[in-house]
Each structure stands twice: as C-alpha cells, then as structure tokens.
Short mmCIF file of C-alpha atoms in Angstrom, two decimals:
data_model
loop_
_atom_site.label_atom_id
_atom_site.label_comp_id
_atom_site.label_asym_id
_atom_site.label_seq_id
_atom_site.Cartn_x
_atom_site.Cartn_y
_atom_site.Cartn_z
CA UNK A 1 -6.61 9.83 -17.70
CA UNK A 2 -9.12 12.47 -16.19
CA UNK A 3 -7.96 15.80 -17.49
CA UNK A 4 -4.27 14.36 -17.49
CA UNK A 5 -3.54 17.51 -15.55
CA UNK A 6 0.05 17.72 -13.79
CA UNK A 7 0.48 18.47 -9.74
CA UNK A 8 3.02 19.07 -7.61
CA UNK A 9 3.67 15.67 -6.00
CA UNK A 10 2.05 15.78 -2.41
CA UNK A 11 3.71 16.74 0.25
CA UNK A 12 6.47 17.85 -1.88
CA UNK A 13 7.46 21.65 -2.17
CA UNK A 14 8.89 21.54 -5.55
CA UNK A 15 7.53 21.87 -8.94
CA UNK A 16 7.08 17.45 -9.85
CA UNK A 17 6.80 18.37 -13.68
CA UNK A 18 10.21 18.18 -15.66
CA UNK A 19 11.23 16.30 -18.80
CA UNK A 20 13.97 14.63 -16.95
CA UNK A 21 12.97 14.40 -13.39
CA UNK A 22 14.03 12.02 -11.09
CA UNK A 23 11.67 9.28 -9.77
CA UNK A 24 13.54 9.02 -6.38
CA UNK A 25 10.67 11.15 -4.41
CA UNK A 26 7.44 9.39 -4.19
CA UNK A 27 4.55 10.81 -3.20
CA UNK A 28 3.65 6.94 -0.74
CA UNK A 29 5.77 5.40 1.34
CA UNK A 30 4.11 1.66 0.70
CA UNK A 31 6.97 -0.92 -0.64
CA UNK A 32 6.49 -0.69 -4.13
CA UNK A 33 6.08 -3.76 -6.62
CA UNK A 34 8.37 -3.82 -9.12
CA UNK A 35 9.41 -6.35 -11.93
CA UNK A 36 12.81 -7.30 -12.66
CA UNK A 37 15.64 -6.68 -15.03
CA UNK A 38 14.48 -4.96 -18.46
CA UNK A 39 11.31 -5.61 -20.85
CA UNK A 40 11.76 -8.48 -23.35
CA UNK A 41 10.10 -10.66 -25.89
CA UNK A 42 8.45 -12.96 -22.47
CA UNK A 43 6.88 -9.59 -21.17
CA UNK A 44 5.08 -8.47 -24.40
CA UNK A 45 1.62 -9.62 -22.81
CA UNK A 46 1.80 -6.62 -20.31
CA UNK A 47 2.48 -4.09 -22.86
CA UNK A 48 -0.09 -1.92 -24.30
CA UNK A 49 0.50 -1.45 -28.13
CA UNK A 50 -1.51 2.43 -28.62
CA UNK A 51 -1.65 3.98 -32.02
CA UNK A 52 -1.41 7.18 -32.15
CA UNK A 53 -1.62 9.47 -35.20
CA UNK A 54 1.37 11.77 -36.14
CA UNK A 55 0.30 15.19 -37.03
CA UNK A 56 1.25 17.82 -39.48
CA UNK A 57 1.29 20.21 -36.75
CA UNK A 58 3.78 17.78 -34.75
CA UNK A 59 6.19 18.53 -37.37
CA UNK A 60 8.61 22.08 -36.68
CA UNK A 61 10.97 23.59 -38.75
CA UNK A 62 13.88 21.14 -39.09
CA UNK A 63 10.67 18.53 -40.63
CA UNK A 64 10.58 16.12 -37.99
CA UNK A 65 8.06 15.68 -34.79
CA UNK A 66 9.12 18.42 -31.76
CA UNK A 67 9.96 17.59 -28.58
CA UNK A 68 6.93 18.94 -27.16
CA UNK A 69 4.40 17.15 -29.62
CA UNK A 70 6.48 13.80 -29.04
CA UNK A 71 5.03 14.19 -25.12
CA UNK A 72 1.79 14.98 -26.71
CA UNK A 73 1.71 11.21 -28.43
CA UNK A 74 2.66 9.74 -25.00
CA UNK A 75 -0.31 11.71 -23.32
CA UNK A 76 -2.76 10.15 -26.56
CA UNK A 77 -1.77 6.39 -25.10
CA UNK A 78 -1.98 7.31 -22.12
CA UNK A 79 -5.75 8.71 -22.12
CA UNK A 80 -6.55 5.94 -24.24
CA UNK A 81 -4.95 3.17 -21.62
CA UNK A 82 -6.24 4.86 -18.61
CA UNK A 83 -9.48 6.74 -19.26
CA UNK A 84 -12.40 4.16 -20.73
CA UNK A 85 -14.34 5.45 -24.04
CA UNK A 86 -18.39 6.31 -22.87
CA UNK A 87 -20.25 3.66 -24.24
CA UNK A 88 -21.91 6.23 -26.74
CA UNK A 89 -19.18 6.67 -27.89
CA UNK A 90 -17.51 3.26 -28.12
CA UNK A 91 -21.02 2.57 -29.70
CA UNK A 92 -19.78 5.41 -32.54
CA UNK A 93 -16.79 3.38 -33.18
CA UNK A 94 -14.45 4.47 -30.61
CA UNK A 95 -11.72 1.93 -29.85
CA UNK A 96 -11.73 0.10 -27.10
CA UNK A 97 -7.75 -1.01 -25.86
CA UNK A 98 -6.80 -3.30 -23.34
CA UNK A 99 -7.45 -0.89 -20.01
CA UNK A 100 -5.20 -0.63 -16.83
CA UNK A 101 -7.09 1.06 -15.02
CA UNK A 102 -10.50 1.16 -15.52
CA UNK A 103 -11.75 3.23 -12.10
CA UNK A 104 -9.81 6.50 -13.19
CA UNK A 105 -12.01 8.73 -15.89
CA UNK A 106 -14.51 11.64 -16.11
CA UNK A 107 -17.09 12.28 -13.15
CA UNK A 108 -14.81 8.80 -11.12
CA UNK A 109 -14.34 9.82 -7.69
CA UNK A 110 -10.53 8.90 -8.26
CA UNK A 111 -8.51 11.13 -10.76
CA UNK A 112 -4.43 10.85 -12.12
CA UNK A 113 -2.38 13.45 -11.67
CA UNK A 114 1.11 13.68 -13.37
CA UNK A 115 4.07 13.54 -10.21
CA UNK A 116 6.74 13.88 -13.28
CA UNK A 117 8.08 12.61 -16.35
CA UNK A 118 11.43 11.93 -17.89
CA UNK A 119 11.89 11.46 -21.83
CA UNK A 120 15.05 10.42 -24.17
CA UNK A 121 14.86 11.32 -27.98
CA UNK A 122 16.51 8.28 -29.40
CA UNK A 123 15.98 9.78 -33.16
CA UNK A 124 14.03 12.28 -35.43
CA UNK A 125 10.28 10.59 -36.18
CA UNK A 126 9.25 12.58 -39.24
CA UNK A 127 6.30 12.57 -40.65
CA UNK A 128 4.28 8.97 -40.65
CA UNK A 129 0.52 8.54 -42.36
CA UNK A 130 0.52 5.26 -41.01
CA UNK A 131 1.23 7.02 -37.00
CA UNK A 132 3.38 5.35 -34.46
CA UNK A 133 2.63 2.90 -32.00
CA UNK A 134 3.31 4.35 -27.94
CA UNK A 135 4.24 0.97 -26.22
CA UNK A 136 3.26 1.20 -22.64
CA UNK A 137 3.32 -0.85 -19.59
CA UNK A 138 3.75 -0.36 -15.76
CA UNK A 139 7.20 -1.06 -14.11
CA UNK A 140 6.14 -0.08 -10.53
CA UNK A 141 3.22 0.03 -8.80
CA UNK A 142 3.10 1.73 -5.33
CA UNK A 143 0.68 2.71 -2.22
CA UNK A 144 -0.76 5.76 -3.95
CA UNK A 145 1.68 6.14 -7.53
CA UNK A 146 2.56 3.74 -10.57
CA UNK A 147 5.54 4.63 -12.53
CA UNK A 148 4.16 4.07 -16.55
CA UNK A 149 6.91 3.59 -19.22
CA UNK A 150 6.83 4.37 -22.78
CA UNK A 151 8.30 2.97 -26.03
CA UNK A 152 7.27 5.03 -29.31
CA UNK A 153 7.93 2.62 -32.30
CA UNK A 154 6.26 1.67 -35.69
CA UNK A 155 4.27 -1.22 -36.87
CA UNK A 156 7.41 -2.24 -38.70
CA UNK A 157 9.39 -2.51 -35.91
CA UNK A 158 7.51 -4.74 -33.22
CA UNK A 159 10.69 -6.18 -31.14
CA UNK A 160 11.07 -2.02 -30.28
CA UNK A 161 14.77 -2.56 -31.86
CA UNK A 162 15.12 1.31 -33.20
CA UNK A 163 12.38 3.14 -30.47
CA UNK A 164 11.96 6.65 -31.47
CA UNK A 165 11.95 7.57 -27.90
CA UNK A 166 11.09 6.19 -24.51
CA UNK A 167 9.84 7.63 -21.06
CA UNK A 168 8.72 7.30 -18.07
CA UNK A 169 5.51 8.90 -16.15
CA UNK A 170 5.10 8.88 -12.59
CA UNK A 171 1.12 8.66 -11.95
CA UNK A 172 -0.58 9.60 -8.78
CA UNK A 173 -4.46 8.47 -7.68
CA UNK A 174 -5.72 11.56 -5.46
CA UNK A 175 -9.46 11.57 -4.32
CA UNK A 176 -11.55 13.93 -7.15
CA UNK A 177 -13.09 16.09 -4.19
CA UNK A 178 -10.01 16.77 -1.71
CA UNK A 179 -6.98 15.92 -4.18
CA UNK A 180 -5.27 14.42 -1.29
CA UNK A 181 -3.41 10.89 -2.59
CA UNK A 182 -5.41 7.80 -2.35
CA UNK A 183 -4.06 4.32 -2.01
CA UNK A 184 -4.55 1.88 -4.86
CA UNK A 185 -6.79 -0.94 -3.66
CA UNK A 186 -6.70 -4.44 -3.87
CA UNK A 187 -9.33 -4.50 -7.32
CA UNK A 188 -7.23 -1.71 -8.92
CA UNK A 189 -3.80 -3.25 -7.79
CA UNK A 190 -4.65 -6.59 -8.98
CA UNK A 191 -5.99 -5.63 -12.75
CA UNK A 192 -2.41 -2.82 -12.88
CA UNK A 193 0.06 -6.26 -12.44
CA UNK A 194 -1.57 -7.21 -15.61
CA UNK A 195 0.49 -4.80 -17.29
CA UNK A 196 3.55 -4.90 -15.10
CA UNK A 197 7.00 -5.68 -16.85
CA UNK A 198 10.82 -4.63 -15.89
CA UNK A 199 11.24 -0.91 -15.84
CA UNK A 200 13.60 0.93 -18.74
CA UNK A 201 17.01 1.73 -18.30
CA UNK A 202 17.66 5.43 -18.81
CA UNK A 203 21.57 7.31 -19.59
CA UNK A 204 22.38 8.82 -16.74
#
C-alpha cells in the first residue's frame, strides 16, 4: 500500500485502529459485494499466496513471533499485494505477485488507508528460515472500502488446515491530495473480484 498509514475512518469520530475492531461501520454506504459462505479448496484462485520472512527480531521472550510483529507479516503481504515494485527495481530482482490493485502506490493520486483490523492468534509461530506464507484475498468490496482477509500458514501446510493466525483489514481509497474517500471505479472494481472469496469466520 502507499505508506500503509492508519486513519480514522471518515466521518467517524472514533479512533478505526484496534486489533479486534468491528467491521460493522463503514466508511461508504454503496451495497457491498460480498462472496458467500467460507474460503475453500474451489476459491484458491483468488487467494494471494505472499511469503514473508520471519525475523529474529519477531521473536520475544517466551521464543516465539509477538503479537505485534505477527501484524507486521500481514502489513509485508499486504504492501507486496497492493503497492506494485518500480520497474528498477523489479528489473533488480524484485518479485512481482499477482496484484489487486494496481492504481494504489507511491506518487498515485489514490492512496489506502487502514479503517481497522481484527486478528486471532490460533498458535505460537516460532522461529521459521524457510518464512511463512500470509494468504490473502478480498471478502468484500464496497463504494469506497474492501475488507482484506488474512491466513498466515507454511509451505507445508497449503489446505491452511493449522493457520497460525488469521485477520481481517478494512481498506479505504481516499484521494492523495484531500484524503477525502474515493469510490472504487469500474477498472479497479473489476480487477479486486479477481481476488474475491467468502469472508472468515471469527469467535465472537
């Protein structure tokens, strides 16, 4: 994403940004598309397999990967879904994943902001040369927001049976100059249902 930054959602007076906020305030009022029931084996063309290393520094005292840094490896798909490589650099050997949403980046006219995000450690990811993969796809997509939801799993595990953790991220498109929201258009819409599956079930 742009700078990945987080914002208040518009037109909302309270702070957006909590590990376990609820998704019920939007910041559009457009019906939003959604896909049914949960992800399964017939959906795995819209997800986005990221890898993503796992750090020493992700590690805290108790030897496995912090809370925080487990947010950090969901931000690290997310850049690398939403925010295109310069062609230097992809030129360098950067990688070059499957993008959603091409339009959204450095110096775009259209940046992401971060409405909220809710996260459920499933178990303890220690340590892992070999990194995770964040499985990501798109459950919702609205007038101005997408909901994106995450999986983090390992390349030994590709039916997501034992997920480390999983989340959800509600994305807003404001205009770069004004930061007012900006509806998706038809281009953008079109190329996000590539990557639309059914949305995660969370506890309560």
């Amino acid at each position: 994403m742009t700078s990945d930054s987080t914002a208040p959602a518009p037109d909302s007076a309270a702070d957006a940004v909590t590990e376990t906020a609820s998704d019920a305030a939007r910041p559009d009022s457009a019906p939003a598309s959604r896909a049914p029931s949960a992800p399964t084996d017939a959906d795995a063309s819209a997800f986005l397999d990221i890898p993503v290393d796992v750090r020493w520094t992700d590690l805290d005292a108790y030897g496995h990967v912090n809370n925080a840094a487990m947010l950090r490896l969901l931000e690290e798909a997310r850049i690398a879904a939403f925010w295109p490589a310069p062609e230097e650099q992809v030129a360098l050997g950067a990688p070059t994943p499957r993008i959603a949403l091409p339009t959204s980046g450095a110096g775009s006219t259209v940046h992401t902001v971060i409405a909220s995000q809710r996260i459920e450690y499933a178990r303890q990811l220690g340590y892992r040369r070999d990194g995770v993969l964040v499985r990501l796809w798109i459950p919702r997509i609205g007038g101005a927001s997408l909901d994106v939801d995450y999986q983090v799993i390992t390349r030994d595990d590709p039916q997501a049976a034992a997920p480390y953790a999983r989340a959800r991220t509600v994305v807003v498109l404001v205009d770069a100059s004004t930061g007012k929201p900006v509806r998706i258009d038809e281009d953008s819409r079109a190329r996000l249902q590539r990557f639309q599956a059914p949305a995660l079930t969370f506890r309560d």
